[in-house]
Short mmCIF file of C-alpha atoms and ligand atoms in Angstrom, two decimals:
data_model
loop_
_atom_site.label_atom_id
_atom_site.label_comp_id
_atom_site.label_asym_id
_atom_site.label_seq_id
_atom_site.Cartn_x
_atom_site.Cartn_y
_atom_site.Cartn_z
CA MET A 1 89.11 -39.56 28.00
CA LYS A 2 87.44 -42.94 28.56
CA ASN A 3 88.56 -45.11 31.47
CA ILE A 4 89.20 -48.80 30.91
CA VAL A 5 89.70 -51.45 33.59
CA VAL A 6 91.41 -54.64 32.38
CA LEU A 7 91.06 -58.03 34.09
CA VAL A 8 93.79 -60.65 33.58
CA SER A 9 94.76 -64.13 34.77
CA GLY A 10 97.67 -65.05 32.54
CA SER A 11 100.59 -63.83 30.48
CA GLY A 12 98.63 -60.79 29.36
CA THR A 13 99.78 -60.47 25.77
CA ASN A 14 96.32 -59.14 24.88
CA LEU A 15 96.65 -56.64 27.72
CA GLN A 16 100.00 -55.61 26.26
CA ARG A 17 98.37 -55.16 22.87
CA ILE A 18 95.74 -52.88 24.44
CA LEU A 19 98.42 -50.80 26.18
CA ASP A 20 100.49 -50.58 22.97
CA THR A 21 97.54 -49.60 20.79
CA ILE A 22 96.50 -46.91 23.26
CA ASP A 23 100.07 -45.61 23.16
CA ASN A 24 100.27 -45.66 19.36
CA GLY A 25 96.83 -44.09 18.87
CA GLU A 26 95.05 -47.09 17.33
CA ILE A 27 92.72 -46.97 20.33
CA GLN A 28 91.74 -43.35 20.75
CA ASN A 29 90.66 -41.23 23.63
CA ALA A 30 91.12 -43.92 26.29
CA LYS A 31 93.40 -44.95 29.09
CA VAL A 32 93.76 -48.05 31.25
CA SER A 33 93.11 -46.76 34.74
CA LEU A 34 93.34 -50.07 36.60
CA ILE A 35 94.48 -53.65 36.01
CA VAL A 36 93.02 -56.39 38.18
CA ALA A 37 94.39 -59.94 38.37
CA ASP A 38 92.72 -62.89 40.09
CA ARG A 39 96.06 -64.68 40.65
CA GLU A 40 99.78 -64.03 40.43
CA CYS A 41 100.50 -63.75 36.72
CA TYR A 42 102.72 -61.98 34.23
CA GLY A 43 99.83 -59.66 33.37
CA LEU A 44 100.41 -57.98 36.74
CA GLU A 45 104.08 -57.44 35.90
CA ARG A 46 103.02 -55.74 32.68
CA ALA A 47 100.82 -53.40 34.73
CA LYS A 48 103.75 -52.55 36.99
CA ASN A 49 106.13 -52.08 34.05
CA HIS A 50 103.65 -49.68 32.53
CA HIS A 51 103.13 -47.87 35.87
CA ILE A 52 99.42 -48.57 35.88
CA GLU A 53 97.52 -48.97 39.12
CA ASN A 54 97.03 -52.68 39.75
CA VAL A 55 95.54 -54.99 42.30
CA LEU A 56 95.49 -58.72 42.96
CA ILE A 57 92.15 -60.03 44.22
CA PRO A 58 92.50 -63.77 44.87
CA ARG A 59 90.02 -65.84 42.88
CA GLY A 60 87.21 -67.45 44.81
CA LYS A 61 83.65 -66.86 45.89
CA ASN A 62 84.19 -63.25 47.03
CA PHE A 63 85.96 -62.16 43.89
CA SER A 64 83.06 -60.29 42.24
CA SER A 65 82.09 -58.38 45.38
CA GLU A 66 85.73 -57.42 46.07
CA LEU A 67 86.07 -56.39 42.43
CA SER A 68 83.01 -54.12 42.72
CA LYS A 69 84.75 -52.27 45.54
CA VAL A 70 87.87 -51.42 43.52
CA ILE A 71 86.36 -50.52 40.15
CA PRO A 72 86.14 -46.73 39.91
CA GLU A 73 82.62 -45.39 39.33
CA ASN A 74 83.73 -43.45 36.28
CA THR A 75 84.80 -46.64 34.46
CA ASP A 76 83.55 -46.71 30.87
CA LEU A 77 84.63 -50.22 29.93
CA ILE A 78 85.76 -53.40 31.68
CA VAL A 79 87.88 -55.61 29.42
CA LEU A 80 88.49 -59.29 30.17
CA ALA A 81 91.81 -60.10 28.51
CA GLY A 82 92.62 -63.72 29.25
CA PHE A 83 90.64 -63.67 32.48
CA LEU A 84 89.63 -67.02 33.91
CA SER A 85 87.23 -66.40 36.82
CA ILE A 86 83.48 -66.43 36.26
CA LEU A 87 81.92 -63.11 37.29
CA LYS A 88 78.74 -63.19 39.36
CA PRO A 89 75.46 -62.47 37.49
CA GLU A 90 74.81 -59.33 39.62
CA PHE A 91 78.18 -57.95 38.64
CA CYS A 92 77.51 -58.58 34.94
CA GLU A 93 74.11 -56.95 35.22
CA ASN A 94 75.46 -53.88 37.04
CA TRP A 95 77.93 -53.31 34.22
CA ASN A 96 75.64 -54.47 31.43
CA GLY A 97 76.91 -53.29 28.03
CA LYS A 98 80.20 -52.20 29.56
CA ILE A 99 82.03 -55.53 29.95
CA ILE A 100 83.66 -57.31 27.04
CA ASN A 101 85.67 -60.51 26.73
CA ILE A 102 87.91 -62.06 24.10
CA HIS A 103 87.33 -65.74 23.40
CA PRO A 104 89.70 -67.95 21.41
CA ALA A 105 87.09 -69.50 19.09
CA LEU A 106 84.19 -68.65 16.82
CA LEU A 107 81.36 -68.33 19.32
CA PRO A 108 78.74 -69.71 19.75
CA LYS A 109 80.86 -72.75 18.90
CA TYR A 110 83.38 -73.86 21.51
CA GLY A 111 82.13 -71.62 24.29
CA GLY A 112 80.72 -72.20 27.76
CA LYS A 113 81.96 -73.95 30.85
CA GLY A 114 85.34 -75.65 30.49
CA MET A 115 85.98 -74.06 27.09
CA TRP A 116 89.05 -71.99 27.86
CA GLY A 117 92.72 -72.01 26.92
CA MET A 118 94.07 -75.16 25.32
CA ASN A 119 90.79 -77.03 25.96
CA VAL A 120 89.30 -75.01 23.11
CA HIS A 121 92.10 -75.72 20.66
CA ASN A 122 92.24 -79.42 21.59
CA ALA A 123 88.48 -79.72 20.96
CA ILE A 124 88.75 -77.99 17.58
CA ILE A 125 91.53 -80.31 16.38
CA GLU A 126 89.67 -83.35 17.74
CA ALA A 127 86.51 -82.34 15.84
CA LYS A 128 88.54 -81.76 12.64
CA GLU A 129 87.06 -78.28 12.25
CA LYS A 130 87.87 -76.50 9.01
CA GLU A 131 88.05 -73.08 10.61
CA SER A 132 88.67 -71.36 13.89
CA GLY A 133 89.11 -67.78 15.00
CA ALA A 134 88.47 -65.36 17.81
CA THR A 135 85.44 -63.47 19.09
CA VAL A 136 85.09 -60.30 21.12
CA HIS A 137 81.71 -60.28 22.85
CA PHE A 138 79.74 -58.60 25.60
CA VAL A 139 79.78 -60.36 28.96
CA THR A 140 76.42 -61.41 30.37
CA PRO A 141 75.55 -63.87 33.15
CA GLY A 142 75.54 -66.82 30.69
CA ILE A 143 79.13 -67.94 30.07
CA ASP A 144 80.26 -66.82 26.59
CA GLU A 145 76.66 -66.09 25.62
CA GLY A 146 76.72 -62.30 25.24
CA GLN A 147 76.31 -60.63 21.89
CA ALA A 148 79.34 -60.77 19.58
CA ILE A 149 80.99 -57.45 18.77
CA LEU A 150 83.62 -58.65 16.34
CA GLN A 151 84.76 -62.02 15.05
CA LYS A 152 87.46 -63.12 12.66
CA SER A 153 88.12 -66.59 11.29
CA PHE A 154 91.02 -68.41 9.67
CA GLU A 155 91.41 -71.79 8.02
CA VAL A 156 92.50 -74.79 10.08
CA THR A 157 94.86 -76.91 7.97
CA GLU A 158 95.79 -80.59 8.26
CA ASN A 159 99.14 -79.63 9.74
CA ASP A 160 97.65 -77.59 12.56
CA THR A 161 98.02 -78.74 16.15
CA PRO A 162 96.43 -77.25 19.27
CA GLU A 163 99.67 -75.31 19.76
CA THR A 164 99.73 -73.80 16.25
CA LEU A 165 96.04 -72.92 16.62
CA ALA A 166 96.78 -71.10 19.87
CA GLN A 167 99.42 -69.03 18.07
CA LYS A 168 97.17 -68.26 15.11
CA VAL A 169 94.29 -67.32 17.40
CA HIS A 170 96.50 -64.92 19.31
CA LEU A 171 97.44 -63.10 16.10
CA VAL A 172 93.76 -62.73 15.20
CA GLU A 173 93.04 -61.51 18.72
CA TYR A 174 95.72 -58.82 18.50
CA GLU A 175 94.06 -57.65 15.29
CA ILE A 176 90.42 -57.54 16.37
CA PHE A 177 90.68 -56.51 20.03
CA PRO A 178 91.65 -52.84 19.48
CA ILE A 179 89.04 -52.51 16.72
CA ALA A 180 86.33 -53.96 18.97
CA ILE A 181 87.35 -51.69 21.85
CA ASN A 182 87.14 -48.63 19.60
CA LYS A 183 83.72 -49.77 18.45
CA VAL A 184 82.36 -50.20 21.98
CA LEU A 185 83.85 -46.86 23.06
CA GLY A 186 82.07 -45.21 20.15
CA ASN A 187 85.33 -44.13 18.46
C1 GRF B 1 93.56 -65.64 24.80
O1 GRF B 1 93.66 -66.61 23.79
C2 GRF B 1 92.12 -65.35 25.12
O2 GRF B 1 91.25 -65.54 24.07
C3 GRF B 1 91.82 -66.35 26.18
O3 GRF B 1 93.00 -66.48 26.92
C4 GRF B 1 94.13 -66.13 26.11
C5 GRF B 1 94.88 -65.10 26.87
O4 GRF B 1 96.15 -64.86 26.34
N1 GRF B 1 90.65 -65.94 26.90
P1 GRF B 1 97.03 -63.66 26.88
O5 GRF B 1 97.14 -63.80 28.40
O6 GRF B 1 96.39 -62.39 26.48
O7 GRF B 1 98.36 -63.87 26.23
#
């Protein structure tokens, strides 16, 4: 059984999807052993509702070192599921190849500092992009620069707004995240 630690900052619908797909067998041979939040958020409530060990480590300069203390040594995969803090380079290097993130755009486009949440969707509408999508990628010290594991695109239409894009991206994320997790776990 592989042990997954999930990091969240927000509503945690991707976290919920991970929990559901572990329960229904789409993700095999794995369990979420710990959920860490960097702020009060609904993701933490989901952890409690699911009776999964959880901890709130306030965001800030000590976050990565505090995080290192709570992550069990036998962790196979750390999943960033709507997680907004930047992890320190040493932390990323310690867990090299074992940390993944989901990003709401087709990296390498629309990644990097400031490119999170609605900022991404606003920029895509502003630039009149013809497509958007989601990317699951490895986490390395460079923000959103790690190798892509899985990516899926969809067409952006004239009627799309940042809000409709956010909804469409979420649906794509729910589709590719379990597949990418299986892939990284070697399932
Ligand atoms: C997702 O769109 C993810 O790509 C981004 O933040 C959002 C989190 O949504 N990093 P949720 O908290 O999983 O609902």
